[in-house]
Coordinates of C-alpha atoms in Angstrom, one line a residue:
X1 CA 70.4 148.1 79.7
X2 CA 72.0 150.3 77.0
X3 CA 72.5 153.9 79.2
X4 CA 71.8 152.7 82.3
X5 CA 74.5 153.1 84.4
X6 CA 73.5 151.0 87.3
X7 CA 75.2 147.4 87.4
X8 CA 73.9 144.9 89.5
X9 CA 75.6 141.5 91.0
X10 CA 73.1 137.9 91.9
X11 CA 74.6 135.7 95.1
X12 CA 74.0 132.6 93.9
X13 CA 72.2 131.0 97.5
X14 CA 72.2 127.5 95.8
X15 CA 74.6 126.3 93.4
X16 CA 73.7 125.5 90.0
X17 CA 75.1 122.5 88.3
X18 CA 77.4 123.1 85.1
X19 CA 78.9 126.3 87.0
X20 CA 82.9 126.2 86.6
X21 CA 82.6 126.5 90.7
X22 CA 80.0 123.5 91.4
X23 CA 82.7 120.9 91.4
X24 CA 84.8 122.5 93.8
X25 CA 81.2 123.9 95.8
X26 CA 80.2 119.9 95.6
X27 CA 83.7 119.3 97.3
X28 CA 83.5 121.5 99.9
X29 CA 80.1 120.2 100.8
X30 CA 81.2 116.9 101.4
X31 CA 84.5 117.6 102.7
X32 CA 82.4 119.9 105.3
X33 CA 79.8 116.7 105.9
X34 CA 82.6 113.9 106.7
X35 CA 85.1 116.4 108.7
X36 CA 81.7 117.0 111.0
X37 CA 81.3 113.2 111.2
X38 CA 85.4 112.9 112.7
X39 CA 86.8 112.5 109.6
X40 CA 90.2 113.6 109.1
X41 CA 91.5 114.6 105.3
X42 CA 94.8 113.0 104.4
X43 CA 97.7 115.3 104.1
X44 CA 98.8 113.6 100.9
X45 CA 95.7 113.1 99.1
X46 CA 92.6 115.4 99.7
X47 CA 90.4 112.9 98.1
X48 CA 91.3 110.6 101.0
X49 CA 89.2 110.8 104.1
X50 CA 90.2 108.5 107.3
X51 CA 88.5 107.4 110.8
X52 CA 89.2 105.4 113.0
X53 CA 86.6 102.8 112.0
X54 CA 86.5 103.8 108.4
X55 CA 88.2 104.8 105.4
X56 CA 86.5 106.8 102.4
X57 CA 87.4 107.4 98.4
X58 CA 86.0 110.5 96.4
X59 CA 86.0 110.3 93.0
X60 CA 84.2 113.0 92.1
X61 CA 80.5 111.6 93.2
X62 CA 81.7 108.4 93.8
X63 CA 82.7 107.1 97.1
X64 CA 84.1 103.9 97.9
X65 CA 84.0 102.9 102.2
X66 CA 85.9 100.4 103.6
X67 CA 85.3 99.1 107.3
X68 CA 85.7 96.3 109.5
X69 CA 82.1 95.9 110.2
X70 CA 78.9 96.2 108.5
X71 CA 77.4 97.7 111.1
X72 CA 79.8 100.2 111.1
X73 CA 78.9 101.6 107.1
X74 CA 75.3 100.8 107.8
X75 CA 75.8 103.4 110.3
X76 CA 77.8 105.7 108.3
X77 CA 75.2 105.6 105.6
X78 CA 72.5 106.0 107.2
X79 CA 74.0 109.3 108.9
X80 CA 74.6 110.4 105.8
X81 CA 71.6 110.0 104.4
X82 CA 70.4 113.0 106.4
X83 CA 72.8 115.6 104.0
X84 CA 72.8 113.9 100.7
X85 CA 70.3 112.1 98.3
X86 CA 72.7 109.0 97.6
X87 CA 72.5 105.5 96.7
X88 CA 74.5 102.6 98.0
X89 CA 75.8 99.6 95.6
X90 CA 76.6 97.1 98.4
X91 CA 80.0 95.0 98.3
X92 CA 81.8 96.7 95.4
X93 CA 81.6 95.2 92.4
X94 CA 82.8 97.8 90.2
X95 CA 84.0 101.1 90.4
X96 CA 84.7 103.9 88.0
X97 CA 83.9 101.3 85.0
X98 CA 86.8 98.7 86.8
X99 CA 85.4 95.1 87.2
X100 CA 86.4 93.7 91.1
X101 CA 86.1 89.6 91.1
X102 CA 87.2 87.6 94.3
X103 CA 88.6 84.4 92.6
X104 CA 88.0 80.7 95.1
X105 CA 91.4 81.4 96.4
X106 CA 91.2 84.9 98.3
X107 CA 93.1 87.2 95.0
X108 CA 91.2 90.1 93.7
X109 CA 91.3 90.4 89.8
X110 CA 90.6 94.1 88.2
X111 CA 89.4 93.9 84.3
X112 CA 87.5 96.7 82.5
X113 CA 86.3 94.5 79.4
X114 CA 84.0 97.4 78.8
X115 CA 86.4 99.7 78.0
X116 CA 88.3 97.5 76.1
X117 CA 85.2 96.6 74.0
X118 CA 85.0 100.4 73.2
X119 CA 88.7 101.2 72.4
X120 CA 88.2 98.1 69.9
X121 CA 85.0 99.3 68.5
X122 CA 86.4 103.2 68.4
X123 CA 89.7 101.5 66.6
X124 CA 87.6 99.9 63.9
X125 CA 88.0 96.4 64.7
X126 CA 85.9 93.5 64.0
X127 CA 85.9 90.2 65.8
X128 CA 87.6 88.3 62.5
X129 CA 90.7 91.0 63.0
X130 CA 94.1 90.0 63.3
X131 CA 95.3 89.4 67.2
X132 CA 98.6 90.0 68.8
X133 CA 100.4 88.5 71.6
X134 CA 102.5 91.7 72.7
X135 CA 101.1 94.6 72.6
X136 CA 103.9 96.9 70.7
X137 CA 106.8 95.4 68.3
X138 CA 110.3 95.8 69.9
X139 CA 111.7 98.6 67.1
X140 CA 110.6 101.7 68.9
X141 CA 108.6 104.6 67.7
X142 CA 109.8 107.2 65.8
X143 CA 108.6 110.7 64.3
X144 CA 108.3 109.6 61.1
X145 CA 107.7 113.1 59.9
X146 CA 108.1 112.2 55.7
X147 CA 106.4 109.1 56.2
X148 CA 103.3 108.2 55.0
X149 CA 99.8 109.7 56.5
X150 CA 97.0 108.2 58.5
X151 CA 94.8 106.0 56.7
X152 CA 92.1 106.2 58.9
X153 CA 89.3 108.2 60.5
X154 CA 88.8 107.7 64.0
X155 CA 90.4 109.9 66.8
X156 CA 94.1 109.1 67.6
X157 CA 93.7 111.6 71.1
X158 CA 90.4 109.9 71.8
X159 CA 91.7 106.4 71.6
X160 CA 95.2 107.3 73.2
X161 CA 93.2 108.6 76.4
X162 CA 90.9 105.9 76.9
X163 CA 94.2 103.5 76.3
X164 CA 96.0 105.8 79.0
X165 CA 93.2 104.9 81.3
X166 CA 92.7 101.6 80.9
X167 CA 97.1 101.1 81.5
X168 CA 97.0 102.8 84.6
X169 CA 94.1 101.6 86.2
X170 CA 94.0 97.6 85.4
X171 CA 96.5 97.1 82.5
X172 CA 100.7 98.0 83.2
X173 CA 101.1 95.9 80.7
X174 CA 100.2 98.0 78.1
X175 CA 101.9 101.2 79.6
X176 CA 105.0 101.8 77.5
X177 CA 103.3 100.6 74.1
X178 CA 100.8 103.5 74.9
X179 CA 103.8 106.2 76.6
X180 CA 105.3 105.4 72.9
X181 CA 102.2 106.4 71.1
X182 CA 101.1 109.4 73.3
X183 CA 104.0 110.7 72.4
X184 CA 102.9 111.4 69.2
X185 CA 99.3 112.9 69.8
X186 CA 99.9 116.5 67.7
X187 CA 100.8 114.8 64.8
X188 CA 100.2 111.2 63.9
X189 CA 101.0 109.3 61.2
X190 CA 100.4 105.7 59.4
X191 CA 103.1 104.3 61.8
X192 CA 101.6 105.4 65.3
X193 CA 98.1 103.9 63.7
X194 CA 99.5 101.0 63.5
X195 CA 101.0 100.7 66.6
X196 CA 98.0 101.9 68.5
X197 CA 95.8 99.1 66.2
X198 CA 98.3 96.6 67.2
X199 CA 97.6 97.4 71.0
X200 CA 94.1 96.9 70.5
X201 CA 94.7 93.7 68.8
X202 CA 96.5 92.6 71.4
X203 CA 93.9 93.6 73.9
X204 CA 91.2 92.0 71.5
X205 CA 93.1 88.9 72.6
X206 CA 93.4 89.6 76.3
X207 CA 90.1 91.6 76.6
X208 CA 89.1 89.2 80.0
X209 CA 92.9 89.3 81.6
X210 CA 93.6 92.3 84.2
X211 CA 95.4 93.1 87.3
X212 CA 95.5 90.5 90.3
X213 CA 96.1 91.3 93.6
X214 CA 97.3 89.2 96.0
X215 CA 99.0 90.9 99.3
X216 CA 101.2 88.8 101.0
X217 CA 101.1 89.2 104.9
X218 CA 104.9 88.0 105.4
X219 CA 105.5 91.4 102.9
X220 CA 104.7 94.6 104.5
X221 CA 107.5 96.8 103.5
X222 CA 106.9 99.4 101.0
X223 CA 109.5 98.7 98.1
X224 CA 110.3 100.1 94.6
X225 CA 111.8 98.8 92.1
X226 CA 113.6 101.4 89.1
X227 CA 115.4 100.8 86.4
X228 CA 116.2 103.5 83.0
X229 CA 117.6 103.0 79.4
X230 CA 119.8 105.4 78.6
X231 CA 119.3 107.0 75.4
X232 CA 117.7 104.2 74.4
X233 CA 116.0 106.0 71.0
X234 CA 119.4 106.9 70.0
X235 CA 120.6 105.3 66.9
X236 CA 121.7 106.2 63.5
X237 CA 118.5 106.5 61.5
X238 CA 117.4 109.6 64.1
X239 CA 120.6 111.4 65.9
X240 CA 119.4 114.5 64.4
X241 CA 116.1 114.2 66.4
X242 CA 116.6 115.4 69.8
X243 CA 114.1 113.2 71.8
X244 CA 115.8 110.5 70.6
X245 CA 118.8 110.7 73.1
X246 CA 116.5 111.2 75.9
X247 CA 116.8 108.4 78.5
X248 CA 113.2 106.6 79.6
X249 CA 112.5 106.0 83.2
X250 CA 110.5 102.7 84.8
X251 CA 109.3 102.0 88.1
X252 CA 107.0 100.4 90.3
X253 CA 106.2 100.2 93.8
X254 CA 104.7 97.8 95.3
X255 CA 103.2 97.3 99.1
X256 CA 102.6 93.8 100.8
X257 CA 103.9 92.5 97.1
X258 CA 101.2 94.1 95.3
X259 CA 101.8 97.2 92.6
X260 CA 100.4 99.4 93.7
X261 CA 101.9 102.5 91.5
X262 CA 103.7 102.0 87.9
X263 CA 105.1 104.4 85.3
X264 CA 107.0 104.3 82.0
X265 CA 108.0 107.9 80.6
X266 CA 110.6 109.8 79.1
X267 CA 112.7 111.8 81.1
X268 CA 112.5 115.7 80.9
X269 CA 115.9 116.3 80.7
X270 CA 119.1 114.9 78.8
X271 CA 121.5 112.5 81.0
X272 CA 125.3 112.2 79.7
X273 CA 125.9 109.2 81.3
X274 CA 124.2 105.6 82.5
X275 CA 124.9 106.5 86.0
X276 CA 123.1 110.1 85.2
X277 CA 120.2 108.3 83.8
X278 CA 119.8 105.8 86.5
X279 CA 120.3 108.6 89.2
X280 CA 117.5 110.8 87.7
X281 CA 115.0 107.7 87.5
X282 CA 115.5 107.1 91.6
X283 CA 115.1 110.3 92.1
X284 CA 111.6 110.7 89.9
X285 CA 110.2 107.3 91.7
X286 CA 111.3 108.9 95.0
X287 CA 108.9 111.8 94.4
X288 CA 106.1 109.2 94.6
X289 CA 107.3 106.8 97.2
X290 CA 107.9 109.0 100.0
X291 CA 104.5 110.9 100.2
X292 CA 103.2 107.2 99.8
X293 CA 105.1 106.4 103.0
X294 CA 103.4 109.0 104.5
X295 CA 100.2 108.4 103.5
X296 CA 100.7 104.8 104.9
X297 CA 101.4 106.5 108.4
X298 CA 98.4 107.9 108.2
X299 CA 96.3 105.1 107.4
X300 CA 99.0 103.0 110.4
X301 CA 98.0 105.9 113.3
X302 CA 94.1 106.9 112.6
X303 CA 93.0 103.4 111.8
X304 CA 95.1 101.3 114.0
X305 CA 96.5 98.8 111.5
X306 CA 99.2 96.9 112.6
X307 CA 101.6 97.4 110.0
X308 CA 104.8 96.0 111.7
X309 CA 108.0 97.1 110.3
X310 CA 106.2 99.1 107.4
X311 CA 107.2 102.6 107.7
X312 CA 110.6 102.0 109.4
X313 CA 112.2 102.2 106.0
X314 CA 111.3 101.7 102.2
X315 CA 113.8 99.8 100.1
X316 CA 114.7 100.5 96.8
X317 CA 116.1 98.4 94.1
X318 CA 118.3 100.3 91.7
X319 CA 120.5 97.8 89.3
X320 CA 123.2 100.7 88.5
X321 CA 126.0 100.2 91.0
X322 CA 127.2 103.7 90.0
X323 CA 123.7 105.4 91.1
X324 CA 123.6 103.3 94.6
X325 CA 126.6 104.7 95.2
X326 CA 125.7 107.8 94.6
X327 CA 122.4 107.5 96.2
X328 CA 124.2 106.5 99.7
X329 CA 127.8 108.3 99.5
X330 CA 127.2 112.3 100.4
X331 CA 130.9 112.8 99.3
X332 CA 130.7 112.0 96.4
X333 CA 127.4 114.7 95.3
X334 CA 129.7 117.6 94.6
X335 CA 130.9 115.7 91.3
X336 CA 127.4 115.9 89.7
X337 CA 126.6 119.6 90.5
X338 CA 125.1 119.7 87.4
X339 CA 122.3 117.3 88.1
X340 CA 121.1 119.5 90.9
X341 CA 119.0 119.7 94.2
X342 CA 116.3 118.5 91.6
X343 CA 117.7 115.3 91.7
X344 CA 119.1 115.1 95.4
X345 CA 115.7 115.9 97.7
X346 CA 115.7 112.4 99.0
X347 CA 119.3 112.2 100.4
X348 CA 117.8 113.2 104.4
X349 CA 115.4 110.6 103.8
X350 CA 118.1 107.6 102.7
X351 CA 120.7 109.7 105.6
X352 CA 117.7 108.6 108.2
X353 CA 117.4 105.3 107.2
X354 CA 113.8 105.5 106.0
X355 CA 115.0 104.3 102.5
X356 CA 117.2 102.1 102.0
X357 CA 118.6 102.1 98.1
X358 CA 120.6 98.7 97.5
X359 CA 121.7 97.0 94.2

């Protein structure tokens, strides 16, 4: 009170819900409950929780548990029961608003129709609207700062994160149309509305298609294929725009011949040559492929999966002879200085053997 000089401080002996802590207090509850059950956190992925006999997903409050038996997560269940109020959904059917369907012969097909029944119906779209069988034209985006504005209401950052989503959860096919258009989230105009209505017209037409795996046992090695376009925005109408002679990077790695992890982005930086380019993409998919490899010797050593030749080495693809070369030649790394240790980190890795980068 006003003159008072005493100040007093609560302790909080329960947390309350919609604290900036309770998230991370939530964690630490559950992290706390599994590590007491022999449950070891991944090294790679703290949401990741591995036993011998079972593995576990957090997403938040969501968990998804995989085991060999049902006895074994009736088990688990039931002992956790005694620490949390939770319900259990059976066989998964969905998760995190992604639709799971076995199809007769054994693949594994991931849609999210509801989502794309929302982005449509946040877009403005009716069922008589125009459909499209590609989701972005092949003239890439541009600024487009004196052209003309928006003609409609609804929210380009809304849409563009719920499209961002839906590409990297069930949809890569989508992924650069939507990279393009994020792109241009501060200030969009009539041309980025049109190209995020035309993904949604193309997803109008494709709202039941979705990502299918199907692992292949003859497969096993963790593999990645890269590729970059070097300055590929670069042309005459924009060489005063500096974006424009930024290279893009594209990769995807895949395990037992599913994709498993995709991207499409610009690089940060500006290459000055193909070889440049190329060299910078390896080195970005890298980044993800070798705490993947780990992570896979994780999963290999506390669940006893026989993964055969698996971890003995990763191969990567790379169609630039000129970055293969420079990938797998240690003499020759002086002559790009000026890319940097940024760009070298996996050299002991490739030098080992673990990764093998071939044309």
């Amino acid at each position: 009170t006003p003159g008072n000089s005493d100040v007093y401080v609560l302790l909080l002996t329960k947390n309350l819900y919609g604290l900036r802590q309770a998230g991370n207090n939530w964690f630490d509850k559950l992290r706390d409950s599994l590590l007491a059950r022999g449950f070891r956190q991944s090294s790679i992925d703290p949401c990741l929780f591995v036993r011998k006999d079972l593995i576990l997903v957090v997403y938040v409050d969501d968990c998804l548990i995989f085991a060999r038996a049902d006895t074994t997560l009736d088990d688990f269940v039931t002992s956790l029961r005694s620490d949390f109020n939770l319900t259990c959904e059976g066989d998964v059917g969905a998760f995190l608003g992604i639709q799971f369907t076995r199809t007769s012969t054994g693949q594994m097909q991931m849609t999210q129709p509801g989502l794309i029944s929302k982005i449509i119906k946040e877009c403005g779209l009716d069922s008589e609207s125009k459909r499209h069988d590609t989701p972005a034209v092949t003239k890439l985006l541009q600024k487009d700062s004196s052209g003309p504005q928006r003609e409609h209401q609804w929210s380009y950052r809304t849409l563009i994160g719920m499209l961002t989503y839906l590409s990297m959860s069930s949809r890569p096919d989508i992924a650069f149309a939507v990279h393009q258009c994020a792109r241009y989230s501060t200030c969009p105009m009539r041309i980025h509305e049109i190209a995020v209505r035309r993904i949604c017209r193309y997803l109008q037409a494709t709202t039941d298609k979705g990502y299918i795996l199907h692992p292949r046992n003859t497969l096993r090695n963790l593999d990645c294929y890269v590729d970059a376009d070097f300055a590929g925005m670069w042309n005459e109408e924009i060489t005063d725009e500096p974006s424009s002679v930024k290279s893009r990077t594209g990769y995807v790695i895949l395990f037992a011949n599913c994709p498993v992890l995709w991207v499409s982005k610009l690089q940060t930086e500006i290459a000055l040559s193909t070889t440049e380019a190329e060299y910078i993409a390896l080195s970005q998919a890298m980044r993800d492929l070798i705490p993947m490899r780990t992570l896979l010797t994780e999963l290999a050593t506390l669940t006893n999966f026989t993964f055969g030749d698996t971890i003995t080495h990763s191969t990567v693809f790379e169609d630039n002879k000129g970055c293969v070369e420079l990938a797998n030649a240690p003499r020759l790394h002086p002559r790009t200085r000026h890319i940097g240790i940024k760009y070298h980190h996996f050299r002991s890795h490739v030098a080992r053997g673990e990764i093998k980068v071939q044309w």
